[in-house]
CSV table of C-alpha atoms in Angstrom, one decimal:
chain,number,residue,atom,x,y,z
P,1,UNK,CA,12.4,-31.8,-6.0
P,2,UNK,CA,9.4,-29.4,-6.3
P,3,UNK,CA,8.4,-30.5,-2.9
P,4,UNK,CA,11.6,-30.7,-1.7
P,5,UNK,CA,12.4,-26.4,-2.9
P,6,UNK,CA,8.8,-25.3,-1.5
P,7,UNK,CA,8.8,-27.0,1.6
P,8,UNK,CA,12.0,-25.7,2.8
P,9,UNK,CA,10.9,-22.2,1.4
P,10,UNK,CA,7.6,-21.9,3.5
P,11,UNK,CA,9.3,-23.7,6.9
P,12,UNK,CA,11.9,-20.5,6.6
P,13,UNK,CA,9.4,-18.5,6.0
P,14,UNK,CA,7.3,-20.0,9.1
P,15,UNK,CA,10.2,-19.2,11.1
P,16,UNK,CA,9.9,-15.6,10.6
P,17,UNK,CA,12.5,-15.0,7.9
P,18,UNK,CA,12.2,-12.1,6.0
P,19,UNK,CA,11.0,-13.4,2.0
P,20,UNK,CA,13.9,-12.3,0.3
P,21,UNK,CA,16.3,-14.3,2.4
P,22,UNK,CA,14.1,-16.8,2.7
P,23,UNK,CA,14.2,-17.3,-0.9
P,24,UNK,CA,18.6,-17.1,-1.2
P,25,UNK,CA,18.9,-19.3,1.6
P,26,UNK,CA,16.2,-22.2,0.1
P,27,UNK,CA,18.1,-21.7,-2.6
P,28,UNK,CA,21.4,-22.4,-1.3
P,29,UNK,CA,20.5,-25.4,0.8
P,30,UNK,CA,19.0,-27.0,-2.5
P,31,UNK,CA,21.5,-27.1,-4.2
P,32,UNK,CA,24.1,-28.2,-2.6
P,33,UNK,CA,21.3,-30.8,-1.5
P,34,UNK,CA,20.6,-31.5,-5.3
P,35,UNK,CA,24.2,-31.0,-6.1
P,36,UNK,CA,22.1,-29.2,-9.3
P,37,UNK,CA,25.5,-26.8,-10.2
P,38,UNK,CA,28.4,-25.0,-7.7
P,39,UNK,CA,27.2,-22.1,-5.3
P,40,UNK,CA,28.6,-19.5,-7.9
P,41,UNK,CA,25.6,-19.4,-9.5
P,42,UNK,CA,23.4,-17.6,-6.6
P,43,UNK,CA,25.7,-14.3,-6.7
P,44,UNK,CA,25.9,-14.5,-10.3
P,45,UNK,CA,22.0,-15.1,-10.8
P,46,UNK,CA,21.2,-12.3,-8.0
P,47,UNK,CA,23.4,-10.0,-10.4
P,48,UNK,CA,22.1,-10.8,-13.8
P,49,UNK,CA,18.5,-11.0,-12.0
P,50,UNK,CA,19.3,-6.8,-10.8
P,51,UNK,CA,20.4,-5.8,-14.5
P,52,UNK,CA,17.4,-4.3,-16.0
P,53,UNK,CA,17.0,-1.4,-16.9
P,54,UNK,CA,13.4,-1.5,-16.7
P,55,UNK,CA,14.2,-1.8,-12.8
P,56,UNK,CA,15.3,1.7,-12.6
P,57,UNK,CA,11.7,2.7,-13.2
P,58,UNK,CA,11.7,1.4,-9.2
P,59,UNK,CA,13.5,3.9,-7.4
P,60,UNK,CA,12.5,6.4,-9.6
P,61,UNK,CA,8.7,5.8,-9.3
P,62,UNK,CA,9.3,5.3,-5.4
P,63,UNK,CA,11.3,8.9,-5.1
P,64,UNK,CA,8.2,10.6,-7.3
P,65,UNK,CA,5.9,9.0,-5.0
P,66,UNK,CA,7.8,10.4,-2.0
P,67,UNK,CA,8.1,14.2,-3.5
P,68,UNK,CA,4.7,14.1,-4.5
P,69,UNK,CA,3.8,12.9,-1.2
P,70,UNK,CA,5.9,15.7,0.9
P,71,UNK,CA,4.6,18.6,-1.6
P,72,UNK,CA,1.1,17.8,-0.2
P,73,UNK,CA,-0.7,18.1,-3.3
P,74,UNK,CA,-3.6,15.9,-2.2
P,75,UNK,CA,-5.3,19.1,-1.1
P,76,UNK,CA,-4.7,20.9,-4.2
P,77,UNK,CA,-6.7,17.5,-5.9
P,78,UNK,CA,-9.8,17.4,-3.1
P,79,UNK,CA,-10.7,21.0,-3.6
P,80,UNK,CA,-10.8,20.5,-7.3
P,81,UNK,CA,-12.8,17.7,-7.1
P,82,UNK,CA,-15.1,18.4,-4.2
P,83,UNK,CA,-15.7,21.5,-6.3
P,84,UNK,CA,-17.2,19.5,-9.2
P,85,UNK,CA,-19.2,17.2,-7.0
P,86,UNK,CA,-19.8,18.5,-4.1
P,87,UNK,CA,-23.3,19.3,-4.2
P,88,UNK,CA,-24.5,15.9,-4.9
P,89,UNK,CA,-25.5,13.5,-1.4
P,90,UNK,CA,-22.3,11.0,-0.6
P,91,UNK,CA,-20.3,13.2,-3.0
P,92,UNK,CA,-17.6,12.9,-0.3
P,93,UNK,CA,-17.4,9.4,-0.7
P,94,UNK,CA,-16.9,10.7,-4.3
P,95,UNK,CA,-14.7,12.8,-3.9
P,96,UNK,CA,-12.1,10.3,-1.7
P,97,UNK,CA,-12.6,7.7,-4.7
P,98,UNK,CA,-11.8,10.0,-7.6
P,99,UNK,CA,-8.5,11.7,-5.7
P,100,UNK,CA,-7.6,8.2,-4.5
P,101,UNK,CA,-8.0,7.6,-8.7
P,102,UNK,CA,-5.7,10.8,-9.8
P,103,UNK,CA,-3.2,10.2,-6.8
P,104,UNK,CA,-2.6,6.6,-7.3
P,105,UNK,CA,-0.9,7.7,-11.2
P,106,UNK,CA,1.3,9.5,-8.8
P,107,UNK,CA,2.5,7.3,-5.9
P,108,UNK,CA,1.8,4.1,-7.5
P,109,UNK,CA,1.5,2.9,-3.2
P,110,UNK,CA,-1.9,1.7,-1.4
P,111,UNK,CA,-0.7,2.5,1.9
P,112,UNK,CA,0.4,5.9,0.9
P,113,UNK,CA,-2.4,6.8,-0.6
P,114,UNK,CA,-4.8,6.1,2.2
P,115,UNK,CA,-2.6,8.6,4.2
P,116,UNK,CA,-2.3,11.1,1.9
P,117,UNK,CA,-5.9,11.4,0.7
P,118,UNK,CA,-7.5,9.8,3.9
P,119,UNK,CA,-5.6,12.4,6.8
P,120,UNK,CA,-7.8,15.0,4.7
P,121,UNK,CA,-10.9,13.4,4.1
P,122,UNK,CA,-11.8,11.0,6.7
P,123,UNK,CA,-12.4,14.1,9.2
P,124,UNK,CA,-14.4,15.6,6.5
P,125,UNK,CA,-16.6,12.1,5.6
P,126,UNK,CA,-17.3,11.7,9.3
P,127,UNK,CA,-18.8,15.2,9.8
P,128,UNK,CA,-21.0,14.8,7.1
P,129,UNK,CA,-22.4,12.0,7.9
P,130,UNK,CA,-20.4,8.8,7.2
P,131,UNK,CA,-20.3,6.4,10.0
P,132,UNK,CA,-16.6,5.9,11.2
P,133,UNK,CA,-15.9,2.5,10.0
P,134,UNK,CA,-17.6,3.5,6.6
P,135,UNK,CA,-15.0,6.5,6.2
P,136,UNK,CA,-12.3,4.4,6.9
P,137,UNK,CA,-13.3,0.9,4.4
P,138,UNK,CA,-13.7,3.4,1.9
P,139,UNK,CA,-10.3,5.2,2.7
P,140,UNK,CA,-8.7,1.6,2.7
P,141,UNK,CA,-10.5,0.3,-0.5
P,142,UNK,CA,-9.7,3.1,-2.5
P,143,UNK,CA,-6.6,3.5,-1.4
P,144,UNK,CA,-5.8,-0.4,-3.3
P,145,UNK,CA,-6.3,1.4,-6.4
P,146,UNK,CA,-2.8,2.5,-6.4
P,147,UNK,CA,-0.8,-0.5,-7.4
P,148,UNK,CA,-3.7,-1.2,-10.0
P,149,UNK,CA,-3.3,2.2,-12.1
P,150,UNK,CA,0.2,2.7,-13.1
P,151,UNK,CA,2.4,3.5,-12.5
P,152,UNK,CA,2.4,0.4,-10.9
P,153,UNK,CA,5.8,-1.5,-8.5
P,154,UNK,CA,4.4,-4.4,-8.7
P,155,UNK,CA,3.2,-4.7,-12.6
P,156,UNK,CA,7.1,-3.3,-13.2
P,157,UNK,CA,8.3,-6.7,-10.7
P,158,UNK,CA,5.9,-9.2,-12.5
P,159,UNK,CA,6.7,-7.7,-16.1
P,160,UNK,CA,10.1,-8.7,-15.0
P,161,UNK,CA,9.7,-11.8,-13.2
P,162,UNK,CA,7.8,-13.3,-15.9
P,163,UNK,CA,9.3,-11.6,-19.2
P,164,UNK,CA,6.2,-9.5,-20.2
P,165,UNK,CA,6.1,-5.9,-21.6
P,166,UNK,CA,6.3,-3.9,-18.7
P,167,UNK,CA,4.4,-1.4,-20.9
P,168,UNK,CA,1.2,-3.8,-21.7
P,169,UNK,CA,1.0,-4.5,-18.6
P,170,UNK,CA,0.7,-0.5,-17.3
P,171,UNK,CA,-2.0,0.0,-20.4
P,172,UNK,CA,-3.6,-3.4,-19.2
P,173,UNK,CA,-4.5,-2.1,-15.6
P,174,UNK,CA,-6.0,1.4,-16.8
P,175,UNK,CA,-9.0,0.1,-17.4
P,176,UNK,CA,-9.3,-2.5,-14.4
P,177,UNK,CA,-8.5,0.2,-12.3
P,178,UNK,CA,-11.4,2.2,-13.3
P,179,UNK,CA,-13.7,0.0,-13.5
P,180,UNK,CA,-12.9,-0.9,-9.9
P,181,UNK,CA,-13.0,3.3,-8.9
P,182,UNK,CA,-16.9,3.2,-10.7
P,183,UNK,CA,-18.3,0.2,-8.8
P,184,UNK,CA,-16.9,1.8,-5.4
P,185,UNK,CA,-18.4,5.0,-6.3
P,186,UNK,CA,-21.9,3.2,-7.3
P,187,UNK,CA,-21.6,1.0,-4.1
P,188,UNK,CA,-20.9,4.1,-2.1
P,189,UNK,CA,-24.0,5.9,-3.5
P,190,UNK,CA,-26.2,2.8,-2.4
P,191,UNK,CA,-24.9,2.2,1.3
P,192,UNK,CA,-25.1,6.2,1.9
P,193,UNK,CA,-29.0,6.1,1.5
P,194,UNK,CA,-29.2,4.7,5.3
P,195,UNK,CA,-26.6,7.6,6.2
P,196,UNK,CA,-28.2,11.1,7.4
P,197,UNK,CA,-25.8,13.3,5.4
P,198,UNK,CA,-25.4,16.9,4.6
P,199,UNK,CA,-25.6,18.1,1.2
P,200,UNK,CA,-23.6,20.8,0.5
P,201,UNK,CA,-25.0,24.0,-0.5
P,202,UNK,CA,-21.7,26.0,-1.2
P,203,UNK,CA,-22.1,27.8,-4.7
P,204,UNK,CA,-19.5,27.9,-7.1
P,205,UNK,CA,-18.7,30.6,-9.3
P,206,UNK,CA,-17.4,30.0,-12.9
P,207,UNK,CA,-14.3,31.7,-12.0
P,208,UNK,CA,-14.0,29.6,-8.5
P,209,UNK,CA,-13.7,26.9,-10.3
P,210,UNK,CA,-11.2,28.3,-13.1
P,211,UNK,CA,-8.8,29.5,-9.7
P,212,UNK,CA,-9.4,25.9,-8.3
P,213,UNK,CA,-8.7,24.4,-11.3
P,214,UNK,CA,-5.5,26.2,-11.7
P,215,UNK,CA,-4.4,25.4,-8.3
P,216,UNK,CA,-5.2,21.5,-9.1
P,217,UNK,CA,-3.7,21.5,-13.0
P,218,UNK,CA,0.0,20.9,-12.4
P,219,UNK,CA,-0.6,18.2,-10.3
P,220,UNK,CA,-3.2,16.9,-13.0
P,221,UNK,CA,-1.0,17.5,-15.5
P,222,UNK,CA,1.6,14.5,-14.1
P,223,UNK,CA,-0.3,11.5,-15.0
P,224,UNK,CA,-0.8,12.6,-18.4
P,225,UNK,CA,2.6,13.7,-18.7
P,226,UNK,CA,3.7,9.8,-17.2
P,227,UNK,CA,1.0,7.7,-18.9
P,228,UNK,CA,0.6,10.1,-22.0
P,229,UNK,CA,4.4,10.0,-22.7
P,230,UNK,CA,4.6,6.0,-22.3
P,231,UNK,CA,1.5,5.4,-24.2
P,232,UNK,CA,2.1,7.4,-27.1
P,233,UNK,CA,5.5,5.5,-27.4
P,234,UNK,CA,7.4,9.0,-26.9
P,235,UNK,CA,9.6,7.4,-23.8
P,236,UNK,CA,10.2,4.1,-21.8
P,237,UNK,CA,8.5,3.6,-18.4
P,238,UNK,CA,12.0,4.1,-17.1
P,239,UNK,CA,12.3,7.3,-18.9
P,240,UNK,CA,8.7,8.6,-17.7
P,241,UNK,CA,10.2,8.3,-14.2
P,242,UNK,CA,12.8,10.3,-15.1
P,243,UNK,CA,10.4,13.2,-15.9
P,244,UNK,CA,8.1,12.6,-13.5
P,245,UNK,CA,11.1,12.8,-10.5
P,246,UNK,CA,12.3,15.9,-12.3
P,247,UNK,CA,9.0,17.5,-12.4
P,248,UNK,CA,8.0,16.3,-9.2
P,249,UNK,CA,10.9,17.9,-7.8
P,250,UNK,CA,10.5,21.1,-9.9
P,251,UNK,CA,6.8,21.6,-8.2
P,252,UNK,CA,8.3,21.2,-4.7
P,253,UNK,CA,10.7,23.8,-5.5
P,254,UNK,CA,8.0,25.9,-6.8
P,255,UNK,CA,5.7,25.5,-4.0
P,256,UNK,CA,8.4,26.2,-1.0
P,257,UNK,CA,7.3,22.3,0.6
P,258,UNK,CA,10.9,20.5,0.5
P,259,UNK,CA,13.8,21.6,2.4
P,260,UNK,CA,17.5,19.9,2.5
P,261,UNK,CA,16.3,18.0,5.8
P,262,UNK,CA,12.9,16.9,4.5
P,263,UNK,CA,14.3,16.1,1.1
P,264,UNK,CA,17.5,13.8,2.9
P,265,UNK,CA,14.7,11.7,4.6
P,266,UNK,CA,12.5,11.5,1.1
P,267,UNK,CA,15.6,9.5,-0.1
P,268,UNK,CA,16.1,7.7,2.8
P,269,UNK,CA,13.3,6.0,2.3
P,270,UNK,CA,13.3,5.6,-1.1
P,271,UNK,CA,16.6,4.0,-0.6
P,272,UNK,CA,14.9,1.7,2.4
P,273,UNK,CA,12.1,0.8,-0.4
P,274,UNK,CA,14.2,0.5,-3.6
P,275,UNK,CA,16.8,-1.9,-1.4
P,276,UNK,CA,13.6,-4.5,0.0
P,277,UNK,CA,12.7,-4.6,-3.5
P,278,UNK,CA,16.1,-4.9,-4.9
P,279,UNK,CA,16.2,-8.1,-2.6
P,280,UNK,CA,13.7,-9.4,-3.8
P,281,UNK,CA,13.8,-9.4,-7.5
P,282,UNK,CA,17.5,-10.6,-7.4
P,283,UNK,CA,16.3,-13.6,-5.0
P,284,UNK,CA,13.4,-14.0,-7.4
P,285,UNK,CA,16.2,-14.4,-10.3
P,286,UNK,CA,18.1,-16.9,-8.7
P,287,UNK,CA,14.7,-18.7,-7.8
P,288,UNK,CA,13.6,-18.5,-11.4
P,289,UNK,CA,16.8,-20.2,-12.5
P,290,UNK,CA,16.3,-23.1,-10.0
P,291,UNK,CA,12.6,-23.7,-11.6
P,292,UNK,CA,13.6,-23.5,-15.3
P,293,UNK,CA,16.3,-25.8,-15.1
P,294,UNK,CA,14.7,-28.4,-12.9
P,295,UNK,CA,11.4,-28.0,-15.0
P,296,UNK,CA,9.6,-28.1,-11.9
P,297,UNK,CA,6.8,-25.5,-13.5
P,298,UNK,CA,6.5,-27.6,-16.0
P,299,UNK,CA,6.0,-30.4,-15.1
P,300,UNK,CA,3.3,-29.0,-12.8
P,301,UNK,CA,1.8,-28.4,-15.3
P,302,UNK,CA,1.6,-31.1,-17.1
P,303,UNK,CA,0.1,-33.0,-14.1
P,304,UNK,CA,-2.5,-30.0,-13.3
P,305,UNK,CA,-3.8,-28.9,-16.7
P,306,UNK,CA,-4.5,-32.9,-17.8
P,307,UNK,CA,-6.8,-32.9,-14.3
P,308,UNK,CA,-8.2,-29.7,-15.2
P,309,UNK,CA,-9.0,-30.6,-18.4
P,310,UNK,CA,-8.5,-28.2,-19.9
P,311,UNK,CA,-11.3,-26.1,-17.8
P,312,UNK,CA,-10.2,-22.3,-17.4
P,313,UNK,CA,-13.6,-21.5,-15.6
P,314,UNK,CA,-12.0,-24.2,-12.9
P,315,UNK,CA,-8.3,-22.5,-13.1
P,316,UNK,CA,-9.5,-19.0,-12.6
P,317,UNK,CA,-11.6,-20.4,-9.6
P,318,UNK,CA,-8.2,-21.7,-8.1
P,319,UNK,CA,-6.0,-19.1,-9.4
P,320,UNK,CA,-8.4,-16.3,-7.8
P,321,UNK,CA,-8.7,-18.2,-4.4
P,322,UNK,CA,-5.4,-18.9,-4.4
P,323,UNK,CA,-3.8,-15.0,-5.1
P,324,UNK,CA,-6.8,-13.6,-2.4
P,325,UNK,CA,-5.7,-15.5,0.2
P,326,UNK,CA,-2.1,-14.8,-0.1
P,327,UNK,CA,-2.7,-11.5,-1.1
P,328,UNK,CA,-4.2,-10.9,2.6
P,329,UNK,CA,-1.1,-12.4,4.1
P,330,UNK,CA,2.0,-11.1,2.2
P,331,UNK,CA,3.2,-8.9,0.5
P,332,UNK,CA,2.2,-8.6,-3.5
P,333,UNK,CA,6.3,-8.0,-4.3
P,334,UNK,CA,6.7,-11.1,-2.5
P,335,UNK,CA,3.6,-13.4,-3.4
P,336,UNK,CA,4.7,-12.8,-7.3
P,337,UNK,CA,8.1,-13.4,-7.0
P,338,UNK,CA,7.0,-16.9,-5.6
P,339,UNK,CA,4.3,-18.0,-7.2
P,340,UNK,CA,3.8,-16.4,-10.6
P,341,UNK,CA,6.8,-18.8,-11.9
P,342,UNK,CA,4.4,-21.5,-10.8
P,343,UNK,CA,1.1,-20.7,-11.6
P,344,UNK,CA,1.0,-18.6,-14.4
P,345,UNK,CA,2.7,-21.3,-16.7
P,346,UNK,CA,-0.3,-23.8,-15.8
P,347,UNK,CA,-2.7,-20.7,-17.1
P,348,UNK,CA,-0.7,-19.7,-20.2
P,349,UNK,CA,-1.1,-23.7,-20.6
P,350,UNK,CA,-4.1,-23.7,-21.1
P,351,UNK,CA,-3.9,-20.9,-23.3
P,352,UNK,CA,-4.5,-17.7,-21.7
P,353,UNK,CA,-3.3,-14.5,-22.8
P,354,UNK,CA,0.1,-13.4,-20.9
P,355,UNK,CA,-1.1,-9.8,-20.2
P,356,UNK,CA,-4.3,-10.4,-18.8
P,357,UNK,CA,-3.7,-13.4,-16.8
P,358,UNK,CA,-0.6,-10.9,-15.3
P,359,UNK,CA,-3.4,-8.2,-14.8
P,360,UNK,CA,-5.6,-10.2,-13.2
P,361,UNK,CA,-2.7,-11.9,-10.9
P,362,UNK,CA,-1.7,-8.9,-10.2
P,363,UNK,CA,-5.3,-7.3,-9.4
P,364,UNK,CA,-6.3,-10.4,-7.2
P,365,UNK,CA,-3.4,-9.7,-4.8
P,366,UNK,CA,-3.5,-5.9,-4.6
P,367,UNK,CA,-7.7,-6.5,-3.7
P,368,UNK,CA,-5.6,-8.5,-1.2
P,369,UNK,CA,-4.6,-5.0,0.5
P,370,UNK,CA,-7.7,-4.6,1.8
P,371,UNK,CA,-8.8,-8.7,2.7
P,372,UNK,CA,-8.5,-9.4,6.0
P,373,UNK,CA,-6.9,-10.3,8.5
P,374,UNK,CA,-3.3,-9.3,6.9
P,375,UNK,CA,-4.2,-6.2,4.7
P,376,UNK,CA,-2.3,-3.4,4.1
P,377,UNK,CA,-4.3,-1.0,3.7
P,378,UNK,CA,-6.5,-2.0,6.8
P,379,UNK,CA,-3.4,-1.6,9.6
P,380,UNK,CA,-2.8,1.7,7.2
P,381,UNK,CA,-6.6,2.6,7.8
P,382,UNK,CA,-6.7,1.7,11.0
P,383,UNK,CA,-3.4,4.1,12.2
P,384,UNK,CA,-5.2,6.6,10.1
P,385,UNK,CA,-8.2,6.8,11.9
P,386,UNK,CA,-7.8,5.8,15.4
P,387,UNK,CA,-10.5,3.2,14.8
P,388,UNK,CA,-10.6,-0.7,15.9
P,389,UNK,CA,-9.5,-3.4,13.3
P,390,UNK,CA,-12.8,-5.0,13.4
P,391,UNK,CA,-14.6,-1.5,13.2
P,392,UNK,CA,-12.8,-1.1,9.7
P,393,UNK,CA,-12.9,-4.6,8.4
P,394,UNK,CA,-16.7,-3.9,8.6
P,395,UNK,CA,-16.5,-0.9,6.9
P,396,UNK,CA,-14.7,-2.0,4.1
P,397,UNK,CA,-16.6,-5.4,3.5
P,398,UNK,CA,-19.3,-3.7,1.0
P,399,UNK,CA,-16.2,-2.3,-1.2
P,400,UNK,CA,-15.0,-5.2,-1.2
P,401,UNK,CA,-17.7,-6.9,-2.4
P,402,UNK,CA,-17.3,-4.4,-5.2
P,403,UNK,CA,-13.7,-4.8,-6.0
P,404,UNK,CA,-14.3,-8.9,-6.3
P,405,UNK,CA,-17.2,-8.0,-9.0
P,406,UNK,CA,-15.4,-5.7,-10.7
P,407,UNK,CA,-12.4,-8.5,-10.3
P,408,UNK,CA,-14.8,-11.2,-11.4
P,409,UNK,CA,-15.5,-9.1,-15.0
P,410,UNK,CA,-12.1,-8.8,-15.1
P,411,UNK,CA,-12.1,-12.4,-15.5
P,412,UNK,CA,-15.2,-13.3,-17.9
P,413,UNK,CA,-14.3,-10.4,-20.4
P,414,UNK,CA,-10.8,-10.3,-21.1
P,415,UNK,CA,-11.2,-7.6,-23.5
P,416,UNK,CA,-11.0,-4.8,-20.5
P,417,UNK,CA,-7.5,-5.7,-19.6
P,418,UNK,CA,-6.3,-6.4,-23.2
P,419,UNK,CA,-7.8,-3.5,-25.3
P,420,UNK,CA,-5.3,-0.6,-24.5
P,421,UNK,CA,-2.5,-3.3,-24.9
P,422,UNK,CA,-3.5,-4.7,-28.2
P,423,UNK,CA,-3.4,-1.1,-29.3
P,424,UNK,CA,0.2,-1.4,-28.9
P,425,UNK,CA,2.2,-2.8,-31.3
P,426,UNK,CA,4.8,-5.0,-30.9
């Protein structure tokens, strides 16, 4: 039966069918194939599958993103930060990794935060010094670091795929995604000593910075406001998108950057974003309810972990190759709604934590944005800058590199993932 559901799942989706229907429609034809139950099931597994209310985070997050996005505040965040840093050689490298940091608490996108931040400082990185194809790996790899930090679409998918606190699992990727943001800056300080950059020599005053940092604090002052609010157990991560839309909203208001047309097409694609997603957590229901009552997870399980022997160093070797490859070929939404049903109950098994094996699935296939030949963030990088694929797939190999050690840590010392959750209680 397993092979029976996943074979005719991948053949659709070799033929080009978009994942979400892909998944309805390998539902359908196994069951009336199985004859497992009557077809009524499908619409009423798609709805129960949509009625979360920790889904609502989804558009929510996705129209803050957008607002954010439109209001142009990634300016307001380089000027700040360029101003702290910017006398130090490869601080522009710096500089794109720590905005790329702060924005991705406010889009929660990859893509979207290699245009927002890169349009500004790719011109800038290449007329100090950076090589083209460095600017642009960097642009791309930094970029990934916005489904990592929450908020996070695809932590809010998996937390609801596999039954997790959506709210561990935002606390469990702060730290990941930092320690991924200080091994790009450290690899980014070793690869610029072959580069002949400027330094720059602009000076400062106290009270330049107090004006910059004024300019910069109300778009600081969202992330805390998000993660501060959900952290200190004041509101939901569904009610922090609340405020953050709201506020959001309120600072394009403020800052004269949103009219009636510009804000129309903010929800159009929200709506556009929210509705592919939508799809495919309602398929992912419906597939979810196929798997638990055949058992099919299970007893995968019970033939892989017996072979494994109860060997996690071998698991995590699987798992890892496993997520990185389909990471650089699908979509995350997509790759989690298909296979974290399958291979996270081998890992939890074999007893791994919940929360850090979903941090670490999750991590593997965001690092995924960037692997090529599928990435996201590399077609994102590579519309960006006007460069060739192949010039930017060289670029972003050393950050890479990084992101897999960091990844790897991740791995052998559990304790970054899980120490913000295990502060949590409950």
């Amino acid at each position: 039966m397993g092979v029976l559901l996943l074979g005719l799942l991948l053949v659709l989706i070799f033929f080009g069918i978009p994942i979400g229907f892909a998944i309805l429609l390998t539902s359908t034809l196994f069951i009336q194939a199985t004859d497992l139950t009557e077809l009524v099931v499908i619409p009423q597994r798609l709805a129960l599958g949509l009625d979360s209310s920790s889904l609502l985070a989804i558009p929510l997050f996705t129209l803050m993103g957008y607002i954010m996005e439109a209001c142009g505040l990634s300016k307001r965040l380089v000027d700040w930060v360029y101003s702290l840093s910017g006398r130090v050689r490869g601080s522009l490298g710096i500089v794109t990794i720590i905005c790329c940091t702060i924005f991705a608490a406010l889009s929660g996108s990859g893509p979207a935060t290699v245009m927002a931040i890169g349009t500004l400082l790719v011109p800038a990185m290449e007329e100090n010094g950076y090589p083209p194809r460095s600017a642009a790996g960097l642009t791309a790899m930094a970029g990934a670091l916005g489904p990592i930090i929450p908020p996070s679409i695809v932590m809010i998918v998996y937390g609801t795929t596999m039954s997790v606190s959506i709210t561990k699992m935002f606390m469990g990727g702060v730290l990941p995604g930092l320690l991924i943001a200080l091994f790009l800056i450290i690899t980014n300080q070793i690869i610029t000593r072959k580069f002949d950059l400027k330094v720059s020599q602009q000076h400062y005053t106290f009270g330049d910075l107090l004006r910059i940092t004024w300019r910069a604090l109300p778009t600081l002052l969202l992330p805390v406001l998000i993660l501060g609010g959900i952290y200190g157990g004041v509101v939901t991560p569904t009610e922090s998108a609340t405020v953050g839309c709201v506020y959001s909203l309120v600072l394009a208001l403020v800052y004269r950057k949103i009219n009636v047309k510009s804000f129309i097409e903010i929800l159009r694609k929200t709506v556009e974003t929210t509705a592919m997603i939508a799809i495919l957590t309602g398929s992912a229901a419906v597939f979810g309810w196929i798997l638990s009552t055949t058992r099919i997870p299970t007893q995968i399980a019970n033939v892989i972990v017996p072979m494994l022997g109860g060997n996690t160093v071998l698991y995590w070797i699987i798992l890892l190759i496993i997520l990185m490859f389909v990471g650089c070929i699908m979509d995350a939404l997509a790759s989690i709604v298909m296979l974290a049903p399958i291979l996270v109950p081998i890992g939890t098994a074999m007893g791994i934590q919940d929360i850090h094996l979903g941090i670490v699935f999750c991590v593997s296939l965001i690092v995924g944005f960037v692997t090529p030949p599928f990435g996201a963030n590399l077609f994102a990088a590579v519309g960006l800058t006007k460069q060739p694929f192949a010039e930017v797939v060289k670029g972003v190999i050393p950050f890479l590199i990084a992101a897999l050690i960091a990844l790897i840590l991740l791995v052998v010392f559990p304790q970054i993932s899980m120490f913000l959750p295990s502060q949590v209680v409950g």
